[in-house]
Amino acid sequence: MNPATQDPPHPTTRHQRILVSGASISGLTTAHWLARYGFEVTVVELAPQLRPGGHAIDVRGPGLEVAERMGVLATLRDRSTKLTGIGMVDSAGQEIFRSTETTLTGGLLDSPDVEIMRDDLCDVLHEAVPDQVEYIFGDSIVSLTQDETGVDVTFATAAPRRFELVIGADGLGSGVRRIAFGPDEQFLRPFGDVHVAVFSMPNFLGLERWQVLYQQEDPYLGALVMGLQKDAPARTYLGFSASKAPDHDLRDIDAQKRLLADRVAGAGWVIPQIVEHMLRASDFHFYSLSQVRLSGWSRGRIVLVGDAGYAVSLGTGQATTVAMVGAYVLASELATHQDDLVRGVTAYEDGLRAYVTRNQDIAREQGAQPQKAIGAEPTADTAENAPTGGVPDFGTLTVPFALHAYQDLVRVP
């Protein structure tokens, strides 16, 4: 029988301390549920506060159910992007296509799913985490040494501590994964040849609940500007295609900005102005599209969740949902097996593996590079007969997952 669908026993009263690395979507969701199940939870986050900026992301299908069980679904809908459409422009800024039925980041606008900015979602999740959870901001894990009963953790700044379990929820470039599993190149699987930055900039285009897309071929590069309010900053994606991943230090933001500026030099539309604002952006994030593939997500009392263990990539709009579902299942299986946390980790992996693999395989099948997802320049026939203009309907790619009801394990309302 699938461990994730078995009826859980009533929880024990044994005291358990768990460290979550990363105040991410998966990290905050995991912390929420662990605290509600009665664990003593500490969250360590490298940034000095919740990270600003980030993509517009989607909560779909089983992710919506997790949000509802957390009591935050209404808030997510209230803080959603509420976009009204997208326009595509040429190098002179002339609109060549528009749709009021879909967007590039969220798909069809009439779907029941929720599109929300990443930082807004993290704010909502953070507010939902019970007050007893401890946060250590501006710090990171340096080493992990485990035995049969726990993990000794050393931090860059804080004093060493011991926990019964350590959870890596620290994203694509997970430090926990690097320490416990090995170098990134063993597990990162490049996803096409697309390299993208996302950052905030002044909304000089005056966009309101609207996206504008520009792309050019040979070499391929593109920009998507999304403005939710005319008097608020716009969120901007800027990227290029290169067969070989650029050589850059993940923590050298200035070098990444210079690299991107060089790659898009000479492009049309308002790319020069976008680059000027990018160079001053304080919430700049740059990465190459990749999946994370591991044969197992745990090493004894160290376990990965979300992008750290199984990043899906952008092309299907499912990464956030997979992260939230994974966090819910992990926390719930740990609560089910409080007297044997390693067994709980095994149940989490067994219960989630097929769901994660299917989502990753679908992303591969879609060939999910932005230029392919965007499609070629729409023709009149495309605009008339396919209102998505080549943009995929992400809702049809949602993989169902039967979430077990673990209410009997909840100790904190």
C-alpha atoms as one frame of an Amber mdcrd trajectory, in Angstrom:
protein
   0.000   0.000   0.000   1.216   3.544  -0.719   2.517   4.975   2.605   1.083
   8.387   1.732  -2.457   6.967   1.659  -2.442   4.864   4.832  -4.440   5.902
   7.873  -1.990   7.544  10.306  -1.827   6.592  13.953  -2.335   9.130  16.704
   0.851  11.103  17.372   3.168  10.366  20.245   4.380  12.994  22.677   8.062
  12.524  21.965   9.990  15.795  21.625  11.617  16.218  18.205  13.729  19.110
  16.886  13.891  19.690  13.151  16.007  22.172  11.198  14.686  23.487   7.878
  17.273  25.138   5.633  15.614  27.773   3.446  12.702  30.151   4.041  11.465
  29.161   0.590   8.025  28.070  -0.570   8.779  24.460   0.314  10.632  25.478
   3.478   7.848  27.673   4.846   5.176  25.140   3.925   7.155  22.395   5.655
   7.701  24.579   8.741   3.986  25.370   8.912   2.952  21.728   8.984   5.751
  20.518  11.222   4.865  23.137  13.818   1.188  22.266  13.630   2.098  18.614
  14.189   3.975  19.544  17.369   7.616  19.462  16.259  10.119  22.044  17.489
  11.116  23.789  14.254  14.013  26.080  13.376  14.358  27.713   9.944  17.765
  28.960   8.816  17.900  31.306   5.823  20.999  32.735   4.148  19.270  36.028
   3.255  18.830  38.642   6.009  15.055  38.481   5.532  12.520  36.810   3.273
  13.974  37.068  -0.203  12.410  39.844  -2.320  11.571  39.509  -5.997  11.221
  36.374  -8.047   8.897  34.981 -10.669   5.182  35.022 -11.067   4.358  31.484
  -9.967   1.301  29.266 -10.119  -0.545  27.229  -7.506  -2.608  24.526  -9.194
  -4.590  21.366  -8.511  -3.263  19.629  -5.371  -1.306  22.769  -4.473  -4.596
  24.623  -4.093  -5.781  21.878  -1.750  -2.637  22.215   0.377  -3.193  25.983
   0.541  -6.812  25.464   1.566  -5.779  23.082   4.361  -3.299  25.703   5.537
  -6.094  28.273   5.617  -4.393  30.615   3.121  -6.190  29.950  -0.162  -8.493
  32.978   0.098  -5.479  35.187   0.826  -3.614  33.771  -2.174  -6.533  34.590
  -4.428  -6.755  38.088  -2.978  -3.038  38.715  -3.591  -2.926  37.051  -7.016
  -1.567  38.914 -10.033  -5.025  39.391 -11.582  -3.412  39.874 -14.979  -5.709
  40.738 -17.876  -3.560  39.678 -20.812  -0.371  39.888 -22.830   0.917  41.772
 -25.856   3.839  40.875 -28.122   5.878  43.652 -29.735   8.500  43.902 -32.467
  11.869  45.621 -32.234  10.258  49.018 -32.861   7.737  48.483 -30.074   4.781
  47.917 -32.414   2.292  45.412 -31.067   2.047  42.355 -33.338  -0.187  40.191
 -31.187  -2.302  40.460 -28.062  -4.487  38.176 -26.012  -6.911  38.904 -23.191
  -7.453  35.196 -22.596  -3.985  34.046 -21.564  -0.585  35.151 -20.286   2.871
  33.693 -20.741   3.418  33.128 -17.022   0.003  31.890 -15.952  -1.713  30.358
 -18.973  -5.460  30.709 -19.438  -6.960  33.494 -17.339 -10.276  31.747 -16.720
  -8.699  28.777 -14.919  -9.360  28.109 -11.213  -5.601  28.211 -10.529  -3.795
  31.056  -8.755  -0.909  33.065 -10.176   0.950  35.077  -7.533   4.352  36.709
  -7.271   6.896  34.532  -5.484   7.639  37.094  -2.770   3.918  37.592  -2.136
   3.421  33.842  -1.746   6.339  33.628   0.685   4.847  36.500   2.705   1.531
  34.660   2.941   3.179  31.380   3.912   5.397  33.112   6.485   2.358  34.698
   8.103   0.756  31.243   8.297   3.697  29.628  10.112   2.900  29.241  13.824
   4.628  31.716  16.137   6.685  29.093  17.961   8.879  28.459  14.897  12.388
  29.900  15.338  14.071  31.778  12.461  17.802  32.312  11.973  18.224  34.834
   9.156  21.531  35.789   7.577  23.163  32.437   8.274  23.805  29.096   6.592
  24.809  25.519   7.317  28.538  24.789   7.087  28.654  21.110   8.056  26.364
  18.200   8.919  27.483  15.206  10.973  24.864  12.574  11.698  24.596   9.432
  13.769  21.755   7.059  14.616  19.871   9.572  16.763  20.462  12.994  15.231
  22.503  15.494  13.234  25.142  17.861  14.596  24.983  21.111  12.641  27.557
  23.872  12.443  26.556  27.254  11.081  28.552  30.059   9.518  27.631  32.368
  12.403  25.336  30.762  14.983  26.552  28.344  17.635  26.500  24.623  16.749
  23.239  22.807  17.437  21.882  19.269  17.324  18.629  18.252  15.638  16.792
  14.995  15.152  16.373  15.782  11.424  17.638  18.320   8.874  15.553  19.297
   5.842  17.119  20.977   2.800  14.540  23.331   1.300  17.170  25.686  -0.091
  16.391  25.603  -3.776  18.110  24.702  -7.014  21.571  25.517  -5.675  20.948
  23.766  -2.353  23.806  23.949   0.128  22.367  21.019   2.094  22.375  18.886
  -1.050  25.945  19.862  -1.785  27.113  18.946   1.742  25.186  15.693   2.131
  24.894  14.387  -1.441  27.744  15.841  -3.510  28.579  18.490  -6.137  25.793
  20.149  -8.130  26.950  18.719 -11.460  25.974  15.223 -10.294  22.313  16.183
 -10.005  21.588  19.272 -12.115  20.235  18.381 -15.542  20.366  21.332 -17.978
  16.994  22.009 -19.470  17.582  23.241 -22.965  19.982  26.120 -23.433  18.081
  29.019 -21.882  19.505  31.356 -19.230  17.177  33.793 -17.516  17.278  36.647
 -15.009  14.296  38.071 -13.153  14.342  41.407 -11.329  12.251  44.467 -10.489
  12.518  47.789 -12.265  10.510  51.026 -12.552   7.299  50.517 -14.501   8.326
  52.977 -17.217   5.990  51.266 -19.720   2.997  52.145 -17.534   1.657  48.583
 -17.453  -1.312  47.678 -15.285  -2.244  43.994 -14.890  -0.557  43.412 -18.245
   2.475  41.689 -19.769   4.546  42.738 -22.781   6.797  40.247 -24.546   9.667
  40.857 -26.946  11.871  38.218 -28.526  14.314  37.974 -31.392  16.120  35.162
 -33.136  19.739  34.620 -34.157  20.852  34.918 -31.491  17.758  34.167 -29.484
  16.999  36.570 -26.648  13.816  37.780 -25.078  12.280  39.993 -22.432   8.964
  39.869 -20.627   7.835  42.876 -18.602   4.929  42.474 -16.217   3.292  45.395
 -14.458   0.544  44.920 -11.894   0.064  48.589 -10.987   1.135  51.667 -12.921
   2.665  53.277  -9.836   4.486  50.139  -8.627   7.675  48.455  -9.905   7.385
  46.032 -12.806   8.809  42.515 -12.670  11.044  41.750 -15.652  12.450  38.576
 -17.211  15.481  38.911 -19.464  17.165  35.916 -21.034  19.151  34.454 -23.874
  19.921  31.119 -25.469  23.402  29.593 -25.489  24.351  26.001 -26.154  26.901
  26.095 -23.343  25.975  27.287 -19.889  27.798  30.534 -19.088  30.580  30.269
 -16.562  29.564  32.387 -13.577  29.773  32.414  -9.808  26.325  31.816  -8.299
  27.050  34.426  -5.627  28.724  37.092  -7.795  25.668  39.117  -8.746  27.630
  41.933 -10.400  29.419  39.457 -12.686  26.104  37.878 -13.632  24.642  41.266
 -14.505  27.637  42.122 -16.695  27.368  38.759 -18.429  23.702  39.298 -19.220
  24.249  42.884 -20.357  26.929  41.718 -22.792  24.709  38.943 -24.172  21.800
  41.253 -25.006  23.835  44.235 -26.197  22.470  45.694 -29.429  18.973  44.206
 -29.017  15.920  46.133 -30.093  12.777  47.421 -28.361  13.533  48.910 -24.913
  16.204  46.357 -24.028  18.864  49.086 -23.442  16.634  50.779 -20.837  15.835
  47.434 -19.244  19.552  46.686 -18.944  20.182  50.049 -17.264  17.572  49.248
 -14.622  18.801  45.650 -14.284  22.280  46.874 -13.368  20.757  48.741 -10.410
  18.270  46.049  -9.351  18.574  44.806  -5.761  16.467  41.658  -6.279  18.295
  40.185  -9.276  18.181  36.395  -9.713  19.955  34.639 -12.593  20.009  30.957
 -13.438  20.143  28.399 -16.218  17.012  26.314 -16.655  17.651  22.955 -15.019
  15.997  20.032 -13.335  17.308  18.273 -10.232  17.274  14.485 -10.512  18.337
  12.220  -7.649  17.766   8.519  -7.148  16.914   9.254  -3.515  16.115  12.445
  -1.623  17.567  11.458   1.721  20.779  10.465   3.449  19.715   9.059   6.806
  18.451  12.001   8.851  19.049  14.567   6.102  16.283  14.960   3.503  15.516
  17.289   0.597  12.205  18.868  -0.363  11.087  21.045  -3.272  13.590  22.347
  -5.817  16.529  21.187  -3.702  15.529  17.575  -4.322  13.437  17.611  -7.475
  13.261  20.935  -9.334  10.784  20.571 -12.199  11.687  23.695 -14.237   9.531
  26.483 -15.610   7.915  25.024 -18.689   4.791  23.438 -17.189   3.850  25.900
 -14.451   3.868  23.101 -11.846   7.058  23.693  -9.807   5.355  25.570  -6.971
   2.576  23.018  -6.701   5.071  20.145  -6.601   7.038  21.952  -3.868   3.961
  22.580  -1.714   2.669  19.028  -2.135   6.112  17.634  -1.310   6.351  19.772
   1.825   2.908  18.674   3.010   3.624  14.982   2.450   7.068  15.179   4.092
   5.822  16.923   7.231   2.795  14.655   7.483   4.765  11.433   7.107   7.244
  12.632   9.721   4.319  13.267  12.067   2.898   9.841  11.268   6.244   8.258
  12.186   7.422  10.488  15.019   9.046   7.542  16.796  11.059   6.678  13.680
  11.750   9.770  11.580  13.901   7.862   9.105  10.927   5.617   8.385   8.840
   8.749   7.888  11.359  10.013   5.351  11.139   6.694   3.506   7.344   6.920
   3.447   7.607  10.454   2.029   9.885   9.291  -0.778   7.776   6.239  -1.572
   4.563   8.224  -1.592   5.787  11.118  -3.705   8.237   9.591  -6.190   5.791
   8.743  -8.996   4.125  12.163  -8.770   7.424  14.041  -8.970   8.776  11.875
 -11.777   5.633  12.391 -13.846   5.853  16.168 -13.465   9.514  16.165 -14.469
   8.866  13.905 -17.440   6.033  16.120 -18.672   8.351  19.130 -18.534  10.864
  17.236 -20.633   8.173  16.166 -23.075   7.083  19.769 -23.485  10.590  20.753
 -24.514   9.997  23.622 -22.127  12.294  26.336 -23.349  10.751  29.812 -23.215
  10.989  30.370 -26.957   9.206  27.074 -27.577   6.598  27.786 -24.940   6.060
  31.255 -26.364   5.813  29.877 -29.856   6.670  31.452 -33.155   5.347  34.868
 -34.055   1.542  34.420 -34.140  -0.167  34.565 -37.484  -3.641  35.893 -38.120
  -4.868  32.301 -38.159  -3.173  31.637 -34.818  -4.725  34.689 -33.238  -8.192
  33.798 -34.520  -8.229  30.071 -33.861  -5.779  29.650 -30.973  -6.223  32.534
 -28.524  -3.271  31.321 -26.485  -0.988  32.356 -29.349   1.209  29.347 -28.862
   1.393  29.757 -25.076   0.666  26.414 -23.383  -2.408  25.898 -21.240  -0.591
  24.974 -18.046  -3.784  23.778 -16.391  -3.948  20.763 -18.694  -0.461  19.741
 -17.519  -1.439  19.526 -13.848  -0.806  16.055 -12.424  -3.418  14.918  -9.866
  -2.312  13.738  -6.448  -4.534  12.274  -3.737  -3.664  14.109  -0.524  -4.309
  12.084   2.592  -6.175  13.838   5.404  -3.790  13.995   8.358  -6.065  16.050
  10.634  -5.694  13.618  13.546  -2.014  14.538  13.762  -2.561  18.297  14.145
  -1.827  19.665  17.614  -1.672  23.391  16.807  -4.842  24.789  15.152
